[in-house]
């Protein structure tokens, strides 16, 4: 019985130690003509492997996307904008252990 309880406790502890990551999109500056510069300061918890890759997917809300960490985007025809937010999805993947962490966050875009 003690082994069963110890095993159960170990499994629960392992599940709770999974990596935590955050995406942190922000507007670094706005330019003229609807051009906006985006930046990201995402991070992953220290207990995550050092052998990981990270991918970025920005959705600008006007039907266009980018896979750059800090893209520049020019909003053209504003009638195509379905959301006033740009959304960033950040995914960390350790290909040796297949451990991954993903976070999605948005930033409000003001276009004058």
PDB file of N, CA and C in Angstrom:
ATOM      1  N   UNK A   1       0.819  -1.196   0.000  1.00  0.00           N
ATOM      2  CA  UNK A   1       0.000   0.000   0.000  1.00  0.00           C
ATOM      3  C   UNK A   1       0.863   1.260   0.000  1.00  0.00           C
ATOM      4  N   UNK A   2       1.961   1.227   0.763  1.00  0.00           N
ATOM      5  CA  UNK A   2       2.848   2.388   0.815  1.00  0.00           C
ATOM      6  C   UNK A   2       3.462   2.661  -0.558  1.00  0.00           C
ATOM      7  N   UNK A   3       3.819   1.588  -1.279  1.00  0.00           N
ATOM      8  CA  UNK A   3       4.392   1.768  -2.608  1.00  0.00           C
ATOM      9  C   UNK A   3       3.378   2.390  -3.559  1.00  0.00           C
ATOM     10  N   UNK A   4       2.136   1.980  -3.450  1.00  0.00           N
ATOM     11  CA  UNK A   4       1.090   2.523  -4.304  1.00  0.00           C
ATOM     12  C   UNK A   4       0.893   4.012  -4.040  1.00  0.00           C
ATOM     13  N   UNK A   5       0.851   4.390  -2.788  1.00  0.00           N
ATOM     14  CA  UNK A   5       0.673   5.798  -2.426  1.00  0.00           C
ATOM     15  C   UNK A   5       1.888   6.616  -2.874  1.00  0.00           C
ATOM     16  N   UNK A   6       3.093   6.071  -2.677  1.00  0.00           N
ATOM     17  CA  UNK A   6       4.301   6.775  -3.092  1.00  0.00           C
ATOM     18  C   UNK A   6       4.347   6.935  -4.615  1.00  0.00           C
ATOM     19  N   UNK A   7       3.971   5.901  -5.347  1.00  0.00           N
ATOM     20  CA  UNK A   7       3.942   5.974  -6.799  1.00  0.00           C
ATOM     21  C   UNK A   7       2.931   7.007  -7.269  1.00  0.00           C
ATOM     22  N   UNK A   8       1.754   7.006  -6.668  1.00  0.00           N
ATOM     23  CA  UNK A   8       0.721   7.973  -7.023  1.00  0.00           C
ATOM     24  C   UNK A   8       1.199   9.396  -6.744  1.00  0.00           C
ATOM     25  N   UNK A   9       1.832   9.600  -5.609  1.00  0.00           N
ATOM     26  CA  UNK A   9       2.348  10.923  -5.254  1.00  0.00           C
ATOM     27  C   UNK A   9       3.421  11.372  -6.252  1.00  0.00           C
ATOM     28  N   UNK A  10       4.287  10.460  -6.662  1.00  0.00           N
ATOM     29  CA  UNK A  10       5.343  10.783  -7.622  1.00  0.00           C
ATOM     30  C   UNK A  10       4.753  11.177  -8.974  1.00  0.00           C
ATOM     31  N   UNK A  11       3.740  10.461  -9.430  1.00  0.00           N
ATOM     32  CA  UNK A  11       3.091  10.783 -10.701  1.00  0.00           C
ATOM     33  C   UNK A  11       2.437  12.159 -10.644  1.00  0.00           C
ATOM     34  N   UNK A  12       1.756  12.458  -9.565  1.00  0.00           N
ATOM     35  CA  UNK A  12       1.115  13.768  -9.405  1.00  0.00           C
ATOM     36  C   UNK A  12       2.168  14.869  -9.375  1.00  0.00           C
ATOM     37  N   UNK A  13       3.266  14.645  -8.685  1.00  0.00           N
ATOM     38  CA  UNK A  13       4.332  15.641  -8.620  1.00  0.00           C
ATOM     39  C   UNK A  13       4.946  15.861  -9.994  1.00  0.00           C
ATOM     40  N   UNK A  14       5.133  14.792 -10.777  1.00  0.00           N
ATOM     41  CA  UNK A  14       5.697  14.922 -12.118  1.00  0.00           C
ATOM     42  C   UNK A  14       4.776  15.732 -13.026  1.00  0.00           C
ATOM     43  N   UNK A  15       3.493  15.496 -12.932  1.00  0.00           N
ATOM     44  CA  UNK A  15       2.530  16.215 -13.759  1.00  0.00           C
ATOM     45  C   UNK A  15       2.557  17.706 -13.439  1.00  0.00           C
ATOM     46  N   UNK A  16       2.720  18.051 -12.168  1.00  0.00           N
ATOM     47  CA  UNK A  16       2.716  19.457 -11.762  1.00  0.00           C
ATOM     48  C   UNK A  16       4.015  20.176 -12.081  1.00  0.00           C
ATOM     49  N   UNK A  17       5.072  19.466 -12.477  1.00  0.00           N
ATOM     50  CA  UNK A  17       6.357  20.084 -12.745  1.00  0.00           C
ATOM     51  C   UNK A  17       6.534  20.383 -14.234  1.00  0.00           C
ATOM     52  N   UNK A  18       5.517  20.246 -15.018  1.00  0.00           N
ATOM     53  CA  UNK A  18       5.624  20.521 -16.439  1.00  0.00           C
ATOM     54  C   UNK A  18       6.012  21.984 -16.658  1.00  0.00           C
ATOM     55  N   UNK A  19       6.647  22.230 -17.763  1.00  0.00           N
ATOM     56  CA  UNK A  19       7.162  23.566 -18.067  1.00  0.00           C
ATOM     57  C   UNK A  19       6.034  24.581 -18.183  1.00  0.00           C
ATOM     58  N   UNK A  20       6.335  25.768 -17.767  1.00  0.00           N
ATOM     59  CA  UNK A  20       5.424  26.893 -17.910  1.00  0.00           C
ATOM     60  C   UNK A  20       6.103  27.917 -18.811  1.00  0.00           C
ATOM     61  N   UNK A  21       5.348  28.467 -19.742  1.00  0.00           N
ATOM     62  CA  UNK A  21       5.917  29.484 -20.618  1.00  0.00           C
ATOM     63  C   UNK A  21       4.909  30.618 -20.769  1.00  0.00           C
ATOM     64  N   UNK A  22       5.428  31.760 -21.163  1.00  0.00           N
ATOM     65  CA  UNK A  22       4.572  32.913 -21.383  1.00  0.00           C
ATOM     66  C   UNK A  22       4.947  33.582 -22.691  1.00  0.00           C
ATOM     67  N   UNK A  23       3.946  34.063 -23.384  1.00  0.00           N
ATOM     68  CA  UNK A  23       4.206  34.926 -24.536  1.00  0.00           C
ATOM     69  C   UNK A  23       3.912  36.340 -24.065  1.00  0.00           C
ATOM     70  N   UNK A  24       4.678  37.270 -24.539  1.00  0.00           N
ATOM     71  CA  UNK A  24       4.526  38.643 -24.081  1.00  0.00           C
ATOM     72  C   UNK A  24       4.634  39.594 -25.266  1.00  0.00           C
ATOM     73  N   UNK A  25       3.568  39.676 -26.087  1.00  0.00           N
ATOM     74  CA  UNK A  25       3.626  40.580 -27.238  1.00  0.00           C
ATOM     75  C   UNK A  25       3.394  42.031 -26.815  1.00  0.00           C
ATOM     76  N   UNK A  26       4.071  42.938 -27.492  1.00  0.00           N
ATOM     77  CA  UNK A  26       3.823  44.356 -27.248  1.00  0.00           C
ATOM     78  C   UNK A  26       4.169  45.145 -28.503  1.00  0.00           C
ATOM     79  N   UNK A  27       3.637  46.340 -28.577  1.00  0.00           N
ATOM     80  CA  UNK A  27       3.943  47.241 -29.684  1.00  0.00           C
ATOM     81  C   UNK A  27       5.221  47.976 -29.325  1.00  0.00           C
ATOM     82  N   UNK A  28       6.256  47.811 -30.142  1.00  0.00           N
ATOM     83  CA  UNK A  28       7.494  48.519 -29.834  1.00  0.00           C
ATOM     84  C   UNK A  28       7.462  49.935 -30.380  1.00  0.00           C
ATOM     85  N   UNK A  29       6.751  50.145 -31.486  1.00  0.00           N
ATOM     86  CA  UNK A  29       6.536  51.504 -31.986  1.00  0.00           C
ATOM     87  C   UNK A  29       5.562  51.454 -33.155  1.00  0.00           C
ATOM     88  N   UNK A  30       4.974  52.588 -33.411  1.00  0.00           N
ATOM     89  CA  UNK A  30       4.081  52.706 -34.553  1.00  0.00           C
ATOM     90  C   UNK A  30       4.661  53.693 -35.543  1.00  0.00           C
ATOM     91  N   UNK A  31       4.562  53.346 -36.779  1.00  0.00           N
ATOM     92  CA  UNK A  31       5.078  54.240 -37.805  1.00  0.00           C
ATOM     93  C   UNK A  31       3.929  54.877 -38.562  1.00  0.00           C
ATOM     94  N   UNK A  32       4.263  55.655 -39.537  1.00  0.00           N
ATOM     95  CA  UNK A  32       3.243  56.291 -40.349  1.00  0.00           C
ATOM     96  C   UNK A  32       2.638  55.321 -41.345  1.00  0.00           C
ATOM     97  N   UNK A  33       1.483  55.651 -41.861  1.00  0.00           N
ATOM     98  CA  UNK A  33       0.848  54.856 -42.889  1.00  0.00           C
ATOM     99  C   UNK A  33       0.343  53.510 -42.433  1.00  0.00           C
ATOM    100  N   UNK A  34       0.043  53.362 -41.156  1.00  0.00           N
ATOM    101  CA  UNK A  34      -0.482  52.099 -40.657  1.00  0.00           C
ATOM    102  C   UNK A  34       0.565  51.045 -40.378  1.00  0.00           C
ATOM    103  N   UNK A  35       1.848  51.404 -40.355  1.00  0.00           N
ATOM    104  CA  UNK A  35       2.920  50.454 -40.069  1.00  0.00           C
ATOM    105  C   UNK A  35       3.126  50.352 -38.562  1.00  0.00           C
ATOM    106  N   UNK A  36       3.134  49.111 -38.071  1.00  0.00           N
ATOM    107  CA  UNK A  36       3.295  48.867 -36.636  1.00  0.00           C
ATOM    108  C   UNK A  36       4.445  47.888 -36.442  1.00  0.00           C
ATOM    109  N   UNK A  37       5.289  48.156 -35.459  1.00  0.00           N
ATOM    110  CA  UNK A  37       6.408  47.282 -35.112  1.00  0.00           C
ATOM    111  C   UNK A  37       6.040  46.514 -33.848  1.00  0.00           C
ATOM    112  N   UNK A  38       6.057  45.199 -33.948  1.00  0.00           N
ATOM    113  CA  UNK A  38       5.716  44.341 -32.826  1.00  0.00           C
ATOM    114  C   UNK A  38       6.981  43.731 -32.244  1.00  0.00           C
ATOM    115  N   UNK A  39       6.949  43.453 -30.945  1.00  0.00           N
ATOM    116  CA  UNK A  39       8.055  42.779 -30.274  1.00  0.00           C
ATOM    117  C   UNK A  39       7.506  41.727 -29.338  1.00  0.00           C
ATOM    118  N   UNK A  40       8.399  40.860 -28.891  1.00  0.00           N
ATOM    119  CA  UNK A  40       8.016  39.770 -28.003  1.00  0.00           C
ATOM    120  C   UNK A  40       9.118  39.555 -26.978  1.00  0.00           C
ATOM    121  N   UNK A  41       8.729  39.355 -25.739  1.00  0.00           N
ATOM    122  CA  UNK A  41       9.702  39.022 -24.695  1.00  0.00           C
ATOM    123  C   UNK A  41       9.235  37.773 -23.960  1.00  0.00           C
ATOM    124  N   UNK A  42       8.876  36.747 -24.717  1.00  0.00           N
ATOM    125  CA  UNK A  42       8.396  35.506 -24.121  1.00  0.00           C
ATOM    126  C   UNK A  42       9.525  34.783 -23.399  1.00  0.00           C
ATOM    127  N   UNK A  43       9.145  33.891 -22.499  1.00  0.00           N
ATOM    128  CA  UNK A  43      10.141  33.091 -21.785  1.00  0.00           C
ATOM    129  C   UNK A  43       9.537  31.761 -21.366  1.00  0.00           C
ATOM    130  N   UNK A  44      10.405  30.857 -20.977  1.00  0.00           N
ATOM    131  CA  UNK A  44      10.002  29.530 -20.537  1.00  0.00           C
ATOM    132  C   UNK A  44      10.620  29.293 -19.159  1.00  0.00           C
ATOM    133  N   UNK A  45       9.960  28.488 -18.334  1.00  0.00           N
ATOM    134  CA  UNK A  45      10.428  28.265 -16.968  1.00  0.00           C
ATOM    135  C   UNK A  45      11.809  27.609 -16.956  1.00  0.00           C
ATOM    136  N   UNK A  46      12.593  27.865 -15.909  1.00  0.00           N
ATOM    137  CA  UNK A  46      13.965  27.346 -15.838  1.00  0.00           C
ATOM    138  C   UNK A  46      14.052  25.815 -15.847  1.00  0.00           C
ATOM    139  N   UNK A  47      12.989  25.112 -15.452  1.00  0.00           N
ATOM    140  CA  UNK A  47      13.062  23.654 -15.404  1.00  0.00           C
ATOM    141  C   UNK A  47      12.859  23.025 -16.779  1.00  0.00           C
ATOM    142  N   UNK A  48      12.651  23.843 -17.811  1.00  0.00           N
ATOM    143  CA  UNK A  48      12.506  23.328 -19.171  1.00  0.00           C
ATOM    144  C   UNK A  48      13.895  23.027 -19.722  1.00  0.00           C
ATOM    145  N   UNK A  49      13.996  22.056 -20.573  1.00  0.00           N
ATOM    146  CA  UNK A  49      15.264  21.653 -21.167  1.00  0.00           C
ATOM    147  C   UNK A  49      15.947  22.826 -21.867  1.00  0.00           C
ATOM    148  N   UNK A  50      17.264  22.768 -21.955  1.00  0.00           N
ATOM    149  CA  UNK A  50      17.996  23.785 -22.710  1.00  0.00           C
ATOM    150  C   UNK A  50      18.107  23.398 -24.180  1.00  0.00           C
ATOM    151  N   UNK A  51      17.614  22.220 -24.530  1.00  0.00           N
ATOM    152  CA  UNK A  51      17.668  21.728 -25.915  1.00  0.00           C
ATOM    153  C   UNK A  51      16.298  21.894 -26.569  1.00  0.00           C
ATOM    154  N   UNK A  52      15.900  23.132 -26.775  1.00  0.00           N
ATOM    155  CA  UNK A  52      14.569  23.373 -27.317  1.00  0.00           C
ATOM    156  C   UNK A  52      14.628  24.311 -28.512  1.00  0.00           C
ATOM    157  N   UNK A  53      13.571  24.255 -29.285  1.00  0.00           N
ATOM    158  CA  UNK A  53      13.379  25.230 -30.354  1.00  0.00           C
ATOM    159  C   UNK A  53      12.142  26.040 -30.001  1.00  0.00           C
ATOM    160  N   UNK A  54      12.061  27.218 -30.523  1.00  0.00           N
ATOM    161  CA  UNK A  54      10.911  28.076 -30.249  1.00  0.00           C
ATOM    162  C   UNK A  54      10.365  28.577 -31.583  1.00  0.00           C
ATOM    163  N   UNK A  55       9.044  28.596 -31.690  1.00  0.00           N
ATOM    164  CA  UNK A  55       8.418  29.101 -32.914  1.00  0.00           C
ATOM    165  C   UNK A  55       7.394  30.176 -32.548  1.00  0.00           C
ATOM    166  N   UNK A  56       7.207  31.098 -33.467  1.00  0.00           N
ATOM    167  CA  UNK A  56       6.303  32.223 -33.270  1.00  0.00           C
ATOM    168  C   UNK A  56       5.285  32.245 -34.393  1.00  0.00           C
ATOM    169  N   UNK A  57       4.054  32.576 -34.057  1.00  0.00           N
ATOM    170  CA  UNK A  57       3.021  32.779 -35.066  1.00  0.00           C
ATOM    171  C   UNK A  57       2.208  34.003 -34.665  1.00  0.00           C
ATOM    172  N   UNK A  58       2.367  35.062 -35.417  1.00  0.00           N
ATOM    173  CA  UNK A  58       1.613  36.294 -35.214  1.00  0.00           C
ATOM    174  C   UNK A  58       0.417  36.285 -36.156  1.00  0.00           C
ATOM    175  N   UNK A  59      -0.747  36.645 -35.646  1.00  0.00           N
ATOM    176  CA  UNK A  59      -1.949  36.855 -36.461  1.00  0.00           C
ATOM    177  C   UNK A  59      -2.330  38.322 -36.264  1.00  0.00           C
ATOM    178  N   UNK A  60      -2.254  39.103 -37.322  1.00  0.00           N
ATOM    179  CA  UNK A  60      -2.459  40.546 -37.217  1.00  0.00           C
ATOM    180  C   UNK A  60      -3.920  40.972 -37.264  1.00  0.00           C
ATOM    181  N   UNK A  61      -4.835  40.041 -37.440  1.00  0.00           N
ATOM    182  CA  UNK A  61      -6.259  40.362 -37.422  1.00  0.00           C
ATOM    183  C   UNK A  61      -6.802  40.859 -38.744  1.00  0.00           C
ATOM    184  N   UNK A  62      -5.944  40.878 -39.786  1.00  0.00           N
ATOM    185  CA  UNK A  62      -6.403  41.326 -41.098  1.00  0.00           C
ATOM    186  C   UNK A  62      -6.187  40.248 -42.161  1.00  0.00           C
ATOM    187  N   UNK A  63      -6.026  39.012 -41.710  1.00  0.00           N
ATOM    188  CA  UNK A  63      -5.833  37.904 -42.640  1.00  0.00           C
ATOM    189  C   UNK A  63      -4.383  37.587 -42.943  1.00  0.00           C
ATOM    190  N   UNK A  64      -3.448  38.332 -42.367  1.00  0.00           N
ATOM    191  CA  UNK A  64      -2.031  38.066 -42.588  1.00  0.00           C
ATOM    192  C   UNK A  64      -1.375  37.578 -41.305  1.00  0.00           C
ATOM    193  N   UNK A  65      -0.282  36.823 -41.466  1.00  0.00           N
ATOM    194  CA  UNK A  65       0.453  36.264 -40.331  1.00  0.00           C
ATOM    195  C   UNK A  65       1.944  36.453 -40.547  1.00  0.00           C
ATOM    196  N   UNK A  66       2.712  36.191 -39.502  1.00  0.00           N
ATOM    197  CA  UNK A  66       4.162  36.225 -39.569  1.00  0.00           C
ATOM    198  C   UNK A  66       4.721  35.188 -38.602  1.00  0.00           C
ATOM    199  N   UNK A  67       5.881  34.626 -38.944  1.00  0.00           N
ATOM    200  CA  UNK A  67       6.557  33.677 -38.054  1.00  0.00           C
ATOM    201  C   UNK A  67       7.826  34.284 -37.464  1.00  0.00           C
ATOM    202  N   UNK A  68       8.010  35.589 -37.606  1.00  0.00           N
ATOM    203  CA  UNK A  68       9.162  36.263 -37.017  1.00  0.00           C
ATOM    204  C   UNK A  68       8.902  36.556 -35.544  1.00  0.00           C
ATOM    205  N   UNK A  69       9.966  36.675 -34.756  1.00  0.00           N
ATOM    206  CA  UNK A  69       9.801  36.994 -33.342  1.00  0.00           C
ATOM    207  C   UNK A  69       9.323  38.430 -33.168  1.00  0.00           C
ATOM    208  N   UNK A  70       9.890  39.355 -33.905  1.00  0.00           N
ATOM    209  CA  UNK A  70       9.544  40.768 -33.787  1.00  0.00           C
ATOM    210  C   UNK A  70       9.279  41.345 -35.177  1.00  0.00           C
ATOM    211  N   UNK A  71       8.081  41.127 -35.709  1.00  0.00           N
ATOM    212  CA  UNK A  71       7.790  41.564 -37.070  1.00  0.00           C
ATOM    213  C   UNK A  71       7.367  43.027 -37.163  1.00  0.00           C
ATOM    214  N   UNK A  72       7.387  43.523 -38.381  1.00  0.00           N
ATOM    215  CA  UNK A  72       6.844  44.824 -38.741  1.00  0.00           C
ATOM    216  C   UNK A  72       5.672  44.533 -39.669  1.00  0.00           C
ATOM    217  N   UNK A  73       4.534  45.182 -39.436  1.00  0.00           N
ATOM    218  CA  UNK A  73       3.365  44.922 -40.274  1.00  0.00           C
ATOM    219  C   UNK A  73       2.710  46.235 -40.663  1.00  0.00           C
ATOM    220  N   UNK A  74       2.334  46.339 -41.926  1.00  0.00           N
ATOM    221  CA  UNK A  74       1.622  47.510 -42.417  1.00  0.00           C
ATOM    222  C   UNK A  74       0.178  47.132 -42.676  1.00  0.00           C
ATOM    223  N   UNK A  75      -0.721  47.814 -41.981  1.00  0.00           N
ATOM    224  CA  UNK A  75      -2.152  47.603 -42.181  1.00  0.00           C
ATOM    225  C   UNK A  75      -2.579  48.448 -43.374  1.00  0.00           C
ATOM    226  N   UNK A  76      -3.096  47.788 -44.387  1.00  0.00           N
ATOM    227  CA  UNK A  76      -3.528  48.496 -45.593  1.00  0.00           C
ATOM    228  C   UNK A  76      -5.005  48.821 -45.507  1.00  0.00           C
ATOM    229  N   UNK A  77      -5.818  48.047 -46.173  1.00  0.00           N
ATOM    230  CA  UNK A  77      -7.263  48.231 -46.204  1.00  0.00           C
ATOM    231  C   UNK A  77      -7.843  47.827 -44.851  1.00  0.00           C
ATOM    232  N   UNK A  78      -8.270  48.794 -44.066  1.00  0.00           N
ATOM    233  CA  UNK A  78      -8.757  48.510 -42.715  1.00  0.00           C
ATOM    234  C   UNK A  78     -10.101  47.789 -42.700  1.00  0.00           C
ATOM    235  N   UNK A  79     -10.769  47.692 -43.844  1.00  0.00           N
ATOM    236  CA  UNK A  79     -12.031  46.954 -43.883  1.00  0.00           C
ATOM    237  C   UNK A  79     -11.788  45.452 -43.731  1.00  0.00           C
ATOM    238  N   UNK A  80     -10.535  44.999 -43.916  1.00  0.00           N
ATOM    239  CA  UNK A  80     -10.198  43.586 -43.736  1.00  0.00           C
ATOM    240  C   UNK A  80      -9.890  43.223 -42.292  1.00  0.00           C
ATOM    241  N   UNK A  81      -9.747  44.214 -41.426  1.00  0.00           N
ATOM    242  CA  UNK A  81      -9.384  43.952 -40.036  1.00  0.00           C
ATOM    243  C   UNK A  81     -10.604  43.414 -39.298  1.00  0.00           C
ATOM    244  N   UNK A  82     -10.504  42.161 -38.848  1.00  0.00           N
ATOM    245  CA  UNK A  82     -11.615  41.516 -38.136  1.00  0.00           C
ATOM    246  C   UNK A  82     -11.490  41.645 -36.633  1.00  0.00           C
ATOM    247  N   UNK A  83     -10.310  42.029 -36.144  1.00  0.00           N
ATOM    248  CA  UNK A  83     -10.087  42.163 -34.713  1.00  0.00           C
ATOM    249  C   UNK A  83      -9.110  43.305 -34.473  1.00  0.00           C
ATOM    250  N   UNK A  84      -9.317  44.089 -33.407  1.00  0.00           N
ATOM    251  CA  UNK A  84      -8.359  45.157 -33.107  1.00  0.00           C
ATOM    252  C   UNK A  84      -7.121  44.640 -32.373  1.00  0.00           C
ATOM    253  N   UNK A  85      -6.977  43.326 -32.285  1.00  0.00           N
ATOM    254  CA  UNK A  85      -5.865  42.715 -31.570  1.00  0.00           C
ATOM    255  C   UNK A  85      -4.946  41.966 -32.526  1.00  0.00           C
ATOM    256  N   UNK A  86      -3.660  41.986 -32.227  1.00  0.00           N
ATOM    257  CA  UNK A  86      -2.695  41.101 -32.875  1.00  0.00           C
ATOM    258  C   UNK A  86      -2.424  39.988 -31.867  1.00  0.00           C
ATOM    259  N   UNK A  87      -2.468  38.758 -32.328  1.00  0.00           N
ATOM    260  CA  UNK A  87      -2.324  37.608 -31.440  1.00  0.00           C
ATOM    261  C   UNK A  87      -1.015  36.889 -31.727  1.00  0.00           C
ATOM    262  N   UNK A  88      -0.303  36.539 -30.646  1.00  0.00           N
ATOM    263  CA  UNK A  88       0.966  35.825 -30.755  1.00  0.00           C
ATOM    264  C   UNK A  88       0.829  34.459 -30.097  1.00  0.00           C
ATOM    265  N   UNK A  89       1.216  33.417 -30.841  1.00  0.00           N
ATOM    266  CA  UNK A  89       1.302  32.063 -30.300  1.00  0.00           C
ATOM    267  C   UNK A  89       2.777  31.681 -30.271  1.00  0.00           C
ATOM    268  N   UNK A  90       3.282  31.360 -29.071  1.00  0.00           N
ATOM    269  CA  UNK A  90       4.672  30.951 -28.899  1.00  0.00           C
ATOM    270  C   UNK A  90       4.681  29.493 -28.476  1.00  0.00           C
ATOM    271  N   UNK A  91       5.505  28.682 -29.156  1.00  0.00           N
ATOM    272  CA  UNK A  91       5.608  27.263 -28.839  1.00  0.00           C
ATOM    273  C   UNK A  91       7.070  26.897 -28.622  1.00  0.00           C
ATOM    274  N   UNK A  92       7.344  26.326 -27.462  1.00  0.00           N
ATOM    275  CA  UNK A  92       8.659  25.783 -27.142  1.00  0.00           C
ATOM    276  C   UNK A  92       8.564  24.272 -27.287  1.00  0.00           C
ATOM    277  N   UNK A  93       9.548  23.652 -27.965  1.00  0.00           N
ATOM    278  CA  UNK A  93       9.532  22.216 -28.183  1.00  0.00           C
ATOM    279  C   UNK A  93      10.912  21.635 -27.955  1.00  0.00           C
ATOM    280  N   UNK A  94      10.986  20.648 -27.070  1.00  0.00           N
ATOM    281  CA  UNK A  94      12.213  19.883 -26.882  1.00  0.00           C
ATOM    282  C   UNK A  94      12.066  18.624 -27.719  1.00  0.00           C
ATOM    283  N   UNK A  95      12.814  18.526 -28.814  1.00  0.00           N
ATOM    284  CA  UNK A  95      12.648  17.407 -29.741  1.00  0.00           C
ATOM    285  C   UNK A  95      13.195  16.095 -29.206  1.00  0.00           C
ATOM    286  N   UNK A  96      13.997  16.123 -28.148  1.00  0.00           N
ATOM    287  CA  UNK A  96      14.517  14.870 -27.598  1.00  0.00           C
ATOM    288  C   UNK A  96      13.532  14.229 -26.626  1.00  0.00           C
ATOM    289  N   UNK A  97      12.807  15.043 -25.875  1.00  0.00           N
ATOM    290  CA  UNK A  97      11.850  14.492 -24.911  1.00  0.00           C
ATOM    291  C   UNK A  97      10.404  14.703 -25.345  1.00  0.00           C
ATOM    292  N   UNK A  98      10.194  15.468 -26.431  1.00  0.00           N
ATOM    293  CA  UNK A  98       8.868  15.828 -26.937  1.00  0.00           C
ATOM    294  C   UNK A  98       8.048  16.603 -25.909  1.00  0.00           C
ATOM    295  N   UNK A  99       8.737  17.247 -24.993  1.00  0.00           N
ATOM    296  CA  UNK A  99       8.090  18.130 -24.034  1.00  0.00           C
ATOM    297  C   UNK A  99       7.861  19.466 -24.732  1.00  0.00           C
ATOM    298  N   UNK A 100       6.673  20.025 -24.595  1.00  0.00           N
ATOM    299  CA  UNK A 100       6.415  21.308 -25.233  1.00  0.00           C
ATOM    300  C   UNK A 100       5.588  22.192 -24.321  1.00  0.00           C
ATOM    301  N   UNK A 101       5.650  23.458 -24.620  1.00  0.00           N
ATOM    302  CA  UNK A 101       4.882  24.450 -23.888  1.00  0.00           C
ATOM    303  C   UNK A 101       4.406  25.471 -24.912  1.00  0.00           C
ATOM    304  N   UNK A 102       3.141  25.862 -24.794  1.00  0.00           N
ATOM    305  CA  UNK A 102       2.583  26.820 -25.745  1.00  0.00           C
ATOM    306  C   UNK A 102       1.764  27.856 -24.987  1.00  0.00           C
ATOM    307  N   UNK A 103       1.882  29.108 -25.416  1.00  0.00           N
ATOM    308  CA  UNK A 103       1.113  30.178 -24.806  1.00  0.00           C
ATOM    309  C   UNK A 103       0.631  31.126 -25.903  1.00  0.00           C
ATOM    310  N   UNK A 104      -0.570  31.643 -25.717  1.00  0.00           N
ATOM    311  CA  UNK A 104      -1.181  32.554 -26.676  1.00  0.00           C
ATOM    312  C   UNK A 104      -1.564  33.829 -25.938  1.00  0.00           C
ATOM    313  N   UNK A 105      -1.197  34.971 -26.511  1.00  0.00           N
ATOM    314  CA  UNK A 105      -1.527  36.254 -25.894  1.00  0.00           C
ATOM    315  C   UNK A 105      -1.775  37.269 -27.006  1.00  0.00           C
ATOM    316  N   UNK A 106      -2.444  38.347 -26.663  1.00  0.00           N
ATOM    317  CA  UNK A 106      -2.799  39.369 -27.664  1.00  0.00           C
ATOM    318  C   UNK A 106      -2.391  40.753 -27.183  1.00  0.00           C
ATOM    319  N   UNK A 107      -2.258  41.644 -28.156  1.00  0.00           N
ATOM    320  CA  UNK A 107      -1.968  43.048 -27.866  1.00  0.00           C
ATOM    321  C   UNK A 107      -2.933  43.889 -28.688  1.00  0.00           C
ATOM    322  N   UNK A 108      -3.467  44.925 -28.071  1.00  0.00           N
ATOM    323  CA  UNK A 108      -4.402  45.830 -28.737  1.00  0.00           C
ATOM    324  C   UNK A 108      -3.641  46.743 -29.689  1.00  0.00           C
ATOM    325  N   UNK A 109      -4.141  46.853 -30.908  1.00  0.00           N
ATOM    326  CA  UNK A 109      -3.491  47.677 -31.932  1.00  0.00           C
ATOM    327  C   UNK A 109      -4.373  48.884 -32.205  1.00  0.00           C
ATOM    328  N   UNK A 110      -3.803  50.072 -32.044  1.00  0.00           N
ATOM    329  CA  UNK A 110      -4.495  51.305 -32.391  1.00  0.00           C
ATOM    330  C   UNK A 110      -3.982  51.787 -33.737  1.00  0.00           C
ATOM    331  N   UNK A 111      -4.899  51.953 -34.675  1.00  0.00           N
ATOM    332  CA  UNK A 111      -4.522  52.448 -35.998  1.00  0.00           C
ATOM    333  C   UNK A 111      -5.265  53.752 -36.240  1.00  0.00           C
ATOM    334  N   UNK A 112      -4.504  54.807 -36.450  1.00  0.00           N
ATOM    335  CA  UNK A 112      -5.118  56.130 -36.646  1.00  0.00           C
ATOM    336  C   UNK A 112      -5.077  56.497 -38.117  1.00  0.00           C
TER     337      UNK A 112
END
